Structure formats: C-alpha cells, structure tokens
Short mmCIF file of C-alpha atoms and ligand atoms in Angstrom, two decimals:
data_model
loop_
_atom_site.label_atom_id
_atom_site.label_comp_id
_atom_site.label_asym_id
_atom_site.label_seq_id
_atom_site.Cartn_x
_atom_site.Cartn_y
_atom_site.Cartn_z
CA UNK A 1 109.66 65.60 159.92
CA UNK A 2 112.18 68.36 160.67
CA UNK A 3 112.42 69.12 164.41
CA UNK A 4 110.88 72.48 165.24
CA UNK A 5 113.44 75.30 164.94
CA UNK A 6 111.78 76.72 168.09
CA UNK A 7 112.81 73.65 170.06
CA UNK A 8 115.96 72.18 168.57
CA UNK A 9 118.94 74.04 167.27
CA UNK A 10 120.31 73.10 163.90
CA UNK A 11 123.39 75.06 162.86
CA UNK A 12 122.10 76.16 159.45
CA UNK A 13 118.88 77.21 157.72
CA UNK A 14 117.06 74.42 155.90
CA UNK A 15 114.19 74.31 153.38
CA UNK A 16 110.67 74.29 154.81
CA UNK A 17 111.76 75.94 158.04
CA UNK A 18 110.58 79.24 159.46
CA UNK A 19 113.24 81.96 159.63
CA UNK A 20 113.00 85.51 160.94
CA UNK A 21 114.54 88.17 158.71
CA UNK A 22 115.84 91.06 160.81
CA UNK A 23 115.53 94.07 158.52
CA UNK A 24 116.47 96.79 160.96
CA UNK A 25 116.25 97.31 164.70
CA UNK A 26 112.92 95.90 165.97
CA UNK A 27 111.78 95.29 162.40
CA UNK A 28 111.28 91.60 161.68
CA UNK A 29 109.73 89.65 158.84
CA UNK A 30 108.95 85.93 159.23
CA UNK A 31 109.56 83.76 156.18
CA UNK A 32 109.36 80.04 155.50
CA UNK A 33 112.38 79.27 153.34
CA UNK A 34 111.68 77.33 150.19
CA UNK A 35 113.90 75.46 147.81
CA UNK A 36 112.73 76.08 144.26
CA UNK A 37 113.78 74.48 141.02
CA UNK A 38 113.41 77.02 138.26
CA UNK A 39 111.52 80.30 137.99
CA UNK A 40 108.65 81.16 140.34
CA UNK A 41 106.22 84.07 139.89
CA UNK A 42 108.38 85.53 137.13
CA UNK A 43 111.58 85.42 139.22
CA UNK A 44 114.29 83.41 137.49
CA UNK A 45 115.96 82.86 140.91
CA UNK A 46 112.90 81.01 142.27
CA UNK A 47 111.02 82.09 145.40
CA UNK A 48 112.04 85.55 146.55
CA UNK A 49 111.70 87.32 149.88
CA UNK A 50 110.64 90.90 149.15
CA UNK A 51 111.44 93.42 151.85
CA UNK A 52 111.43 97.19 151.79
CA UNK A 53 115.23 96.99 151.72
CA UNK A 54 115.46 94.78 148.66
CA UNK A 55 114.66 91.33 147.32
CA UNK A 56 116.38 88.12 148.39
CA UNK A 57 116.05 84.85 146.48
CA UNK A 58 115.46 82.12 149.06
CA UNK A 59 118.40 80.28 147.51
CA UNK A 60 120.68 82.96 149.03
CA UNK A 61 119.13 82.39 152.48
CA UNK A 62 119.24 78.59 152.51
CA UNK A 63 121.93 76.39 154.03
CA UNK A 64 123.68 79.29 155.74
CA UNK A 65 124.46 79.51 159.48
CA UNK A 66 121.66 81.02 161.55
CA UNK A 67 122.46 84.64 162.33
CA UNK A 68 124.18 85.21 158.98
CA UNK A 69 124.34 88.67 157.52
CA UNK A 70 123.06 88.65 153.94
CA UNK A 71 123.97 91.62 151.70
CA UNK A 72 121.35 93.36 149.59
CA UNK A 73 122.34 93.02 145.93
CA UNK A 74 123.51 96.33 144.41
CA UNK A 75 123.53 98.25 147.68
CA UNK A 76 125.57 98.46 150.84
CA UNK A 77 122.64 97.29 152.99
CA UNK A 78 122.14 93.88 154.56
CA UNK A 79 119.68 91.85 156.59
CA UNK A 80 120.21 89.09 159.15
CA UNK A 81 118.56 85.68 159.08
CA UNK A 82 117.64 84.59 162.59
CA UNK A 83 116.56 81.26 164.03
CA UNK A 84 113.00 81.66 165.32
CA UNK A 85 112.52 81.90 169.07
CA UNK A 86 109.26 82.58 170.91
CA UNK A 87 110.52 86.11 171.61
CA UNK A 88 111.19 86.84 167.93
CA UNK A 89 107.91 85.23 166.96
CA UNK A 90 106.05 87.47 169.45
CA UNK A 91 107.69 90.49 167.81
CA UNK A 92 106.91 89.40 164.26
CA UNK A 93 103.73 87.28 164.33
CA UNK A 94 100.64 88.30 162.41
CA UNK A 95 98.32 89.77 165.07
CA UNK A 96 94.85 88.32 165.07
CA UNK A 97 94.15 89.39 168.66
CA UNK A 98 95.87 91.16 171.51
CA UNK A 99 98.87 89.04 172.47
CA UNK A 100 100.82 88.30 175.62
CA UNK A 101 104.29 89.87 175.36
CA UNK A 102 107.62 88.50 176.57
CA UNK A 103 107.84 90.45 179.88
CA UNK A 104 104.49 88.99 180.95
CA UNK A 105 104.89 85.44 179.68
CA UNK A 106 108.36 84.92 181.05
CA UNK A 107 107.08 85.81 184.53
CA UNK A 108 103.86 83.80 184.10
CA UNK A 109 105.69 80.66 182.97
CA UNK A 110 108.01 80.95 185.94
CA UNK A 111 105.12 81.38 188.42
CA UNK A 112 103.02 78.50 187.05
CA UNK A 113 106.08 76.24 187.24
CA UNK A 114 106.22 75.48 183.51
CA UNK A 115 109.31 73.35 182.93
CA UNK A 116 110.33 70.43 180.71
CA UNK A 117 107.67 67.77 181.13
CA UNK A 118 104.89 70.07 182.42
CA UNK A 119 101.40 69.63 180.98
CA UNK A 120 99.80 73.00 180.60
CA UNK A 121 96.28 74.11 179.67
CA UNK A 122 95.94 77.38 177.75
CA UNK A 123 92.80 79.27 176.63
CA UNK A 124 92.29 81.07 174.32
CA UNK A 125 95.07 80.52 171.88
CA UNK A 126 94.46 83.86 170.10
CA UNK A 127 97.53 84.66 167.97
CA UNK A 128 99.68 81.96 169.57
CA UNK A 129 102.22 84.21 171.27
CA UNK A 130 101.90 82.51 174.66
CA UNK A 131 101.50 79.11 172.95
CA UNK A 132 104.99 79.27 171.42
CA UNK A 133 106.63 80.41 174.66
CA UNK A 134 104.92 77.69 176.68
CA UNK A 135 105.76 75.01 174.09
CA UNK A 136 109.46 75.78 174.49
CA UNK A 137 109.15 75.84 178.29
CA UNK A 138 107.55 72.39 178.58
CA UNK A 139 109.31 70.60 175.71
CA UNK A 140 111.20 67.59 176.99
CA UNK A 141 111.89 65.81 173.71
CA UNK A 142 109.77 62.79 172.94
CA UNK A 143 110.27 60.42 175.86
CA UNK A 144 109.72 56.79 174.99
CA UNK A 145 107.70 56.18 178.17
CA UNK A 146 103.96 56.80 178.65
CA UNK A 147 102.48 59.70 176.67
CA UNK A 148 101.60 61.55 179.87
CA UNK A 149 105.30 62.01 180.63
CA UNK A 150 105.62 64.29 177.65
CA UNK A 151 105.58 68.03 178.22
CA UNK A 152 102.57 69.34 176.35
CA UNK A 153 100.47 72.44 175.77
CA UNK A 154 96.71 71.83 175.54
CA UNK A 155 95.44 74.94 173.82
CA UNK A 156 91.77 75.91 173.29
CA UNK A 157 90.23 78.47 170.96
CA UNK A 158 86.55 78.98 170.17
CA UNK A 159 86.88 81.39 167.23
CA UNK A 160 86.99 79.08 164.21
CA UNK A 161 89.18 81.08 161.77
CA UNK A 162 91.71 81.69 164.57
CA UNK A 163 91.63 78.02 165.51
CA UNK A 164 92.26 77.02 161.86
CA UNK A 165 95.14 79.49 161.53
CA UNK A 166 96.71 78.28 164.75
CA UNK A 167 96.46 74.67 163.62
CA UNK A 168 98.23 75.58 160.39
CA UNK A 169 100.96 77.51 162.23
CA UNK A 170 101.57 74.75 164.77
CA UNK A 171 102.02 72.28 161.91
CA UNK A 172 104.20 74.68 159.89
CA UNK A 173 106.40 75.35 162.91
CA UNK A 174 106.91 71.67 163.69
CA UNK A 175 105.13 71.97 167.05
CA UNK A 176 102.44 69.33 166.50
CA UNK A 177 103.89 66.87 169.00
CA UNK A 178 104.06 69.50 171.73
CA UNK A 179 100.95 71.62 171.17
CA UNK A 180 97.47 70.16 170.78
CA UNK A 181 94.86 72.71 169.82
CA UNK A 182 91.14 72.09 170.28
CA UNK A 183 88.27 74.11 168.81
CA UNK A 184 86.13 74.68 171.91
CA UNK A 185 84.17 77.16 173.99
CA UNK A 186 85.83 76.44 177.31
CA UNK A 187 83.15 78.22 179.37
CA UNK A 188 80.63 75.76 178.07
CA UNK A 189 82.59 72.59 177.47
CA UNK A 190 85.68 72.63 179.66
CA UNK A 191 89.11 71.20 178.98
CA UNK A 192 89.01 67.47 178.26
CA UNK A 193 90.67 66.45 175.00
CA UNK A 194 88.96 63.65 173.09
CA UNK A 195 87.22 62.78 176.36
CA UNK A 196 90.56 62.34 178.14
CA UNK A 197 92.07 64.40 180.93
CA UNK A 198 95.18 66.41 179.95
CA UNK A 199 96.40 65.75 183.55
CA UNK A 200 97.56 69.35 183.71
CA UNK A 201 99.52 70.93 186.54
CA UNK A 202 99.61 74.43 185.04
CA UNK A 203 96.85 76.61 183.58
CA UNK A 204 96.88 79.95 181.77
CA UNK A 205 93.58 81.70 181.00
CA UNK A 206 93.57 84.68 178.63
CA UNK A 207 89.80 84.87 178.06
CA UNK A 208 87.40 87.71 178.89
CA UNK A 209 85.61 85.85 181.73
CA UNK A 210 88.00 83.43 183.45
CA UNK A 211 85.44 82.83 186.23
CA UNK A 212 83.21 81.12 183.64
CA UNK A 213 85.95 78.59 182.91
CA UNK A 214 87.10 77.99 186.49
CA UNK A 215 84.35 75.50 187.48
CA UNK A 216 85.79 73.15 184.82
CA UNK A 217 89.20 73.38 186.46
CA UNK A 218 88.43 71.71 189.74
CA UNK A 219 89.12 68.27 191.02
CA UNK A 220 85.42 67.44 191.24
CA UNK A 221 82.47 68.54 189.17
CA UNK A 222 81.06 71.74 190.58
CA UNK A 223 77.28 71.88 190.23
CA UNK A 224 76.30 75.20 188.71
CA UNK A 225 73.22 76.74 187.25
CA UNK A 226 73.04 77.67 183.58
CA UNK A 227 75.91 77.23 181.19
CA UNK A 228 78.10 75.29 183.59
CA UNK A 229 75.41 72.94 184.84
CA UNK A 230 75.76 69.31 183.90
CA UNK A 231 75.76 65.79 185.05
CA UNK A 232 78.72 64.82 187.19
CA UNK A 233 78.27 61.12 186.47
CA UNK A 234 80.88 60.87 183.75
CA UNK A 235 82.86 63.98 184.54
CA UNK A 236 86.64 63.83 184.63
CA UNK A 237 88.91 66.53 185.95
CA UNK A 238 91.42 67.90 183.41
CA UNK A 239 93.91 68.29 186.28
CA UNK A 240 96.59 65.93 187.56
CA UNK A 241 95.00 64.46 190.69
CA UNK A 242 98.33 63.84 192.38
CA UNK A 243 99.94 67.24 192.12
CA UNK A 244 99.22 70.84 193.04
CA UNK A 245 98.02 72.92 190.11
CA UNK A 246 99.27 76.46 189.39
CA UNK A 247 97.06 78.91 187.55
CA UNK A 248 97.42 82.40 186.06
CA UNK A 249 94.59 84.47 184.62
CA UNK A 250 95.27 87.54 182.49
CA UNK A 251 92.69 90.35 182.60
CA UNK A 252 92.88 94.01 181.60
CA UNK A 253 90.24 95.27 184.09
CA UNK A 254 90.21 95.15 187.86
CA UNK A 255 86.51 94.19 187.80
CA UNK A 256 87.47 91.00 185.96
CA UNK A 257 90.11 90.35 188.61
CA UNK A 258 87.57 90.76 191.42
CA UNK A 259 85.17 88.26 189.90
CA UNK A 260 87.97 85.80 189.14
CA UNK A 261 89.39 85.97 192.67
CA UNK A 262 85.93 85.51 194.16
CA UNK A 263 85.37 82.38 192.10
CA UNK A 264 88.84 81.05 192.88
CA UNK A 265 88.08 81.37 196.60
CA UNK A 266 84.74 79.57 196.16
CA UNK A 267 86.48 76.72 194.39
CA UNK A 268 89.23 76.16 196.94
CA UNK A 269 92.17 77.83 195.19
CA UNK A 270 94.75 79.11 197.68
CA UNK A 271 97.65 81.60 197.74
CA UNK A 272 95.69 83.95 195.48
CA UNK A 273 97.64 87.06 194.52
CA UNK A 274 97.74 89.64 191.77
CA UNK A 275 100.71 91.12 189.94
CA UNK A 276 101.07 93.74 187.26
CA UNK A 277 104.23 93.69 185.18
CA UNK A 278 105.50 97.19 184.58
CA UNK A 279 108.24 96.66 182.09
CA UNK A 280 110.72 99.32 181.06
CA UNK A 281 113.75 98.88 178.85
CA UNK A 282 116.86 100.83 179.77
CA UNK A 283 118.98 101.35 176.72
CA UNK A 284 122.64 101.61 177.69
CA UNK A 285 124.55 103.54 175.03
CA UNK A 286 127.66 105.60 174.52
CA UNK A 287 126.30 109.08 174.52
CA UNK A 288 128.47 110.72 171.91
CA UNK A 289 131.55 109.68 170.04
CA UNK A 290 133.96 112.33 171.16
CA UNK A 291 137.58 113.23 170.66
CA UNK A 292 140.10 111.32 172.67
CA UNK A 293 141.90 113.54 175.08
CA UNK A 294 144.40 112.55 177.67
CA UNK A 295 143.32 113.62 181.13
CA UNK A 296 143.57 112.41 184.68
CA UNK A 297 141.10 109.63 183.98
CA UNK A 298 143.04 108.41 180.98
CA UNK A 299 142.11 108.58 177.33
CA UNK A 300 138.72 108.24 175.73
CA UNK A 301 136.87 110.73 177.86
CA UNK A 302 134.62 113.06 175.89
CA UNK A 303 134.84 116.67 176.93
CA UNK A 304 131.50 118.32 176.41
CA UNK A 305 132.73 121.86 175.90
CA UNK A 306 133.57 124.32 173.16
CA UNK A 307 137.11 123.07 172.69
CA UNK A 308 135.76 119.76 171.52
CA UNK A 309 133.55 121.51 169.00
CA UNK A 310 136.56 123.47 167.71
CA UNK A 311 138.57 120.30 167.24
CA UNK A 312 135.67 118.67 165.51
CA UNK A 313 135.17 121.56 163.09
CA UNK A 314 138.88 121.61 162.32
CA UNK A 315 138.73 117.94 161.58
CA UNK A 316 135.79 118.42 159.22
CA UNK A 317 137.57 121.30 157.48
CA UNK A 318 140.71 119.24 157.10
CA UNK A 319 138.82 116.34 155.55
CA UNK A 320 137.03 118.70 153.15
CA UNK A 321 140.28 120.33 152.15
CA UNK A 322 142.00 116.93 151.67
CA UNK A 323 139.12 115.85 149.48
CA UNK A 324 139.38 119.10 147.51
CA UNK A 325 143.09 118.56 146.97
CA UNK A 326 142.56 114.98 145.84
CA UNK A 327 139.94 116.14 143.34
CA UNK A 328 142.24 118.77 141.90
CA UNK A 329 144.99 116.20 141.64
CA UNK A 330 142.76 113.67 139.96
CA UNK A 331 140.84 115.98 137.61
CA UNK A 332 143.25 118.84 137.25
CA UNK A 333 140.52 121.20 138.22
CA UNK A 334 138.64 122.58 141.15
CA UNK A 335 135.36 120.70 141.45
CA UNK A 336 133.82 123.46 143.47
CA UNK A 337 132.98 121.07 146.28
CA UNK A 338 134.93 123.01 148.84
CA UNK A 339 133.51 123.00 152.29
CA UNK A 340 134.69 125.77 154.49
CA UNK A 341 133.32 126.07 157.94
CA UNK A 342 134.31 129.03 160.02
CA UNK A 343 136.17 127.77 162.99
CA UNK A 344 135.53 130.10 165.90
CA UNK A 345 138.59 131.54 167.58
CA UNK A 346 139.58 129.46 170.50
CA UNK A 347 142.28 127.26 171.76
CA UNK A 348 142.13 123.51 171.41
CA UNK A 349 143.03 121.81 174.65
CA UNK A 350 146.67 120.98 175.10
CA UNK A 351 147.54 117.44 174.32
CA UNK A 352 144.50 116.70 172.22
CA UNK A 353 145.42 113.84 170.01
CA UNK A 354 142.67 114.63 167.59
CA UNK A 355 141.45 111.22 166.55
CA UNK A 356 137.70 111.41 166.33
CA UNK A 357 136.94 107.75 166.54
CA UNK A 358 139.04 104.86 167.76
CA UNK A 359 138.44 102.21 165.12
CA UNK A 360 140.49 99.69 167.02
CA UNK A 361 138.31 99.90 170.11
CA UNK A 362 134.96 101.26 169.02
CA UNK A 363 133.38 100.28 172.31
CA UNK A 364 135.58 102.75 174.15
CA UNK A 365 134.39 105.82 172.25
CA UNK A 366 131.96 108.23 173.84
CA UNK A 367 130.58 108.19 177.33
CA UNK A 368 128.31 105.50 178.72
CA UNK A 369 124.84 106.63 179.71
CA UNK A 370 121.40 105.06 179.70
CA UNK A 371 118.13 106.21 178.27
CA UNK A 372 114.72 104.86 179.09
CA UNK A 373 113.12 103.87 175.85
CA UNK A 374 109.42 104.44 175.40
CA UNK A 375 107.61 101.54 177.02
CA UNK A 376 107.82 98.57 174.72
CA UNK A 377 104.52 97.28 173.47
CA UNK A 378 102.83 95.35 176.20
CA UNK A 379 99.21 94.50 176.72
CA UNK A 380 99.02 95.75 180.28
CA UNK A 381 96.95 93.34 182.25
CA UNK A 382 96.54 92.13 185.78
CA UNK A 383 97.92 88.68 186.43
CA UNK A 384 96.09 86.64 189.06
CA UNK A 385 97.96 83.64 190.40
CA UNK A 386 96.65 80.84 192.60
CA UNK A 387 97.35 77.26 193.60
CA UNK A 388 94.95 74.35 193.88
CA UNK A 389 96.54 71.88 196.31
CA UNK A 390 96.28 68.21 195.55
CA UNK A 391 93.48 66.46 197.38
CA UNK A 392 94.41 64.33 200.31
CA UNK A 393 92.20 61.73 201.91
CA UNK A 394 92.58 58.50 203.85
CA UNK A 395 93.13 56.56 200.67
CA UNK A 396 95.93 58.89 199.56
CA UNK A 397 97.45 58.70 203.04
CA UNK A 398 97.36 54.89 202.95
CA UNK A 399 98.91 54.84 199.48
CA UNK A 400 101.67 57.19 200.58
CA UNK A 401 102.36 55.11 203.69
CA UNK A 402 102.57 51.98 201.54
CA UNK A 403 105.08 53.69 199.25
CA UNK A 404 107.26 55.18 201.97
CA UNK A 405 106.66 53.24 205.19
CA UNK A 406 107.97 55.09 208.23
N1 LIG B 1 97.13 84.60 174.77
C1 LIG B 1 96.95 84.82 173.35
C2 LIG B 1 98.29 85.20 172.71
O1 LIG B 1 99.28 85.37 173.45
O2 LIG B 1 98.36 85.30 171.48
C3 LIG B 1 95.92 85.87 173.06
C4 LIG B 1 94.54 85.48 173.54
S1 LIG B 1 93.30 86.58 172.96
C5 LIG B 1 93.49 87.97 173.93
C6 LIG B 1 91.85 85.82 173.63
C7 LIG B 1 91.37 84.65 172.80
O3 LIG B 1 90.44 83.91 173.60
C8 LIG B 1 90.63 85.06 171.55
O4 LIG B 1 91.23 84.47 170.43
C9 LIG B 1 89.22 84.52 171.75
O5 LIG B 1 88.66 84.04 170.55
C10 LIG B 1 89.45 83.39 172.74
N2 LIG B 1 88.30 83.07 173.59
C11 LIG B 1 87.46 83.93 174.21
N3 LIG B 1 86.52 83.26 174.91
C12 LIG B 1 86.77 81.94 174.72
C13 LIG B 1 86.13 80.74 175.17
N4 LIG B 1 85.03 80.78 175.92
N5 LIG B 1 86.65 79.55 174.81
C14 LIG B 1 87.76 79.50 174.03
N6 LIG B 1 88.40 80.60 173.56
C15 LIG B 1 87.90 81.80 173.90
#
C-alpha cells in the first residue's frame, strides 16, 4: 500500500492519493486523484475535478510535484495542488460534528506529550480532525520490534454512521496502521481494544460528559453505581502501568469543566489545570503600493498625502492617453475610449521618480502594517489538563533497584 501522504513525503502526486486543491485563499477542496483509462461520466479526459473556477481532468493533476500551480484551461486563473497535512485537512474536511481546530490541537498535543511512539486514546472521533493531527504526532514508522512500540491512536466513536465514515477515511488516507477506530460507547464500555489494553500514556476526550468516561481511565477498576458498575475480576487498565499518563478534556461549558475536575480529583489525577486558547491571526501586509520617492529614509516610502494622489492620477491619465494613441495608430481612428481624469492643481514632490510599482522588488512596495483578521474559526472550549502518576509500590521499588542497583 502507498504510505499515507499525511505521514511520508513523496515528491509528486500519485494515483489513489488524497490531494488538497487550493482554489483561492482559505478555499480548499479535497480530492482523491484517479488514473482513468478512457472516458468517465461523459468526460473524454477521464475523471474530472469540478471546481467553481473550472474543471480539471485528474490526468493534469497526476505525477506533478506537490505544490504545483495548475492553469485553468481557457482562462488566466489557476489552482494549486497541495500535499495533505492535518492542518489542510482540518480546513477542508467534511464536517459531521464540531471539530477541534489547529490552534487547540497543536497546544493539546504538546501538553499531553504526544510524540513519535506515543500511544494515545481519543474519544469521540467525530469528524477526525484531531485524529489526523494526533496520527502525525505519534507516527514513528513501523518499527520491527513489539507492536506496543509503535506510535498509535486508539480512537472511539459511538455514532455508527460517523464511525463507518471515519473507518473509510482512515483507510483511504493510508492511516490504518497508525489509527485504530472502535465503535463503542466509552462511558459504558471503556477503552480496551479487542480485550487488550492500548497501554496509553496520553488521552484526549472530546465527549459531552468526560466524567462518565474517567472511571475507565484509572489504573484499577473503580467501583461505581449504575452505568460504570461492573466486576473488577477481569478488568484491565487501558493505561501504561509504568508511565505517567497525560490527559486533556475539551468542553464548551464551565459546568462540564467543574464536574470533570471533581471526578479527576476523586480518581487521583494531579496537576489539574484549565486553559482556554484565544487565537488571533495577525495579518502582516504592505498597506498600499505607493509611488517611490527618494527621502531621508531612502526609496520605497509611500507618502500618504495629496501629492501622491496627483502623481497617481497623472500616471493613470498617461496610460489612458498612450492607449488612445496606440489605438489610433493601429486602427486609424479614435476608438472613443479616452479616459480623462481631471488632475487637481498641485505640485508633485520634487524628485519623484514616478514608478508606481517596483516589479523587480515587489516586496519593497508599500508600507508594512498588520491587521487583525476576524477570529479564525475555532470551537472555543475549555481545555482541562491533568496527570495520573504511575503507581509505585514495594514491588516496583524492588524491580527498579534490581535494574539500577545503587
Ligand atoms: N474531536 C473531534 C474532531 O476533532 O473532529 C470531534 C468530536 S465531536 C465534538 C464529539 C463526538 O463524540 C461525536 O462524534 C459523538 O458521536 C462522540 N461521542 C459522544 N459521546 C460518546 C461516547 N459515550 N462514546 C463514544 N463517542 C461518543
């Protein structure tokens, strides 16, 4: 099977692989590229990607370097074909639920110590936004040693259609070896997979009542009434018994946080704290492309006064008049396209060199400023973090002493 494009970088697009078409700023369309022999759906070119900017036969998108610009036939437009990343997938995935966005999941993955080789439990899978980000974080190839040395995401989802869709996506995105999804109500039935412990050291809960799932995330069976009651005879912990476990729960309401924290304290979690990510994007731009004037600070400063406007209008008039002349020359007649803007009386600044835009160094035109863009989409939630230390008893002490005698 092809390695997942989310995990391993091949230089070019290949058939059967997910690509993200960038249509315009922040406008993405995911597409699985297909090689077709002959006409498909009435298109002689085979499978076609239809966008609102034009149609692209997949054959024109295959076997080209990732990031390529592809022109729209019969127009001056173009799109870009991008290699999928969790960030691009989050921006383009079909929403089946609320999703966790990049500003939150990058911080969460850092706090729960997700790194190559980590075994992480996630519930619920929802639309798979967090799943993709965590798969990349824990991927450590396919080590030849014991299976439990492989970084893995154990994902749980109780809503059947969402579970089925996720299974299909994980397969389609080549993530089957890294993500294992289970159809399960985790409040009721916990986190074992095929009766085995995932041996997790990191947990992320994005479910409405994390406190209902917490009793299943302890080192020993916690006797509870009702839904979480059960025999502890054959109970296994889904956690790695020899390492501390880091958890994050994601809840939109403070009441959910209060109940979660209370339960964490009952169950021996430590270092409990809550964070809210308040993400803002500052867009650094050149404010206006102005006219280059020499002054004490050098060229390429944009004066924001009337003299600049005068120069600009003169420039527009000159271009219009040049165009007019060229038309008369070419057609022998006045095309009536004359543009004549009244230039107000005024004096252009001395020494103005009059070039409106420096093509050679476009990055030097205009004046740098920043604007705060409207908050990017983010499902504002409270993040509760906590740590469950590994258990330590006389047996563990003796084993440690045997390993590292003083
Ligand atoms: N984190 C996901 C993402 O980034 O795409 C979104 C998760 S969505 C907000 C919550 C999901 O939890 C829903 O799909 C829901 O079906 C699932 N869920 C709720 N309660 C559950 C339970 N007891 N067991 C398993 N899944 C559950």
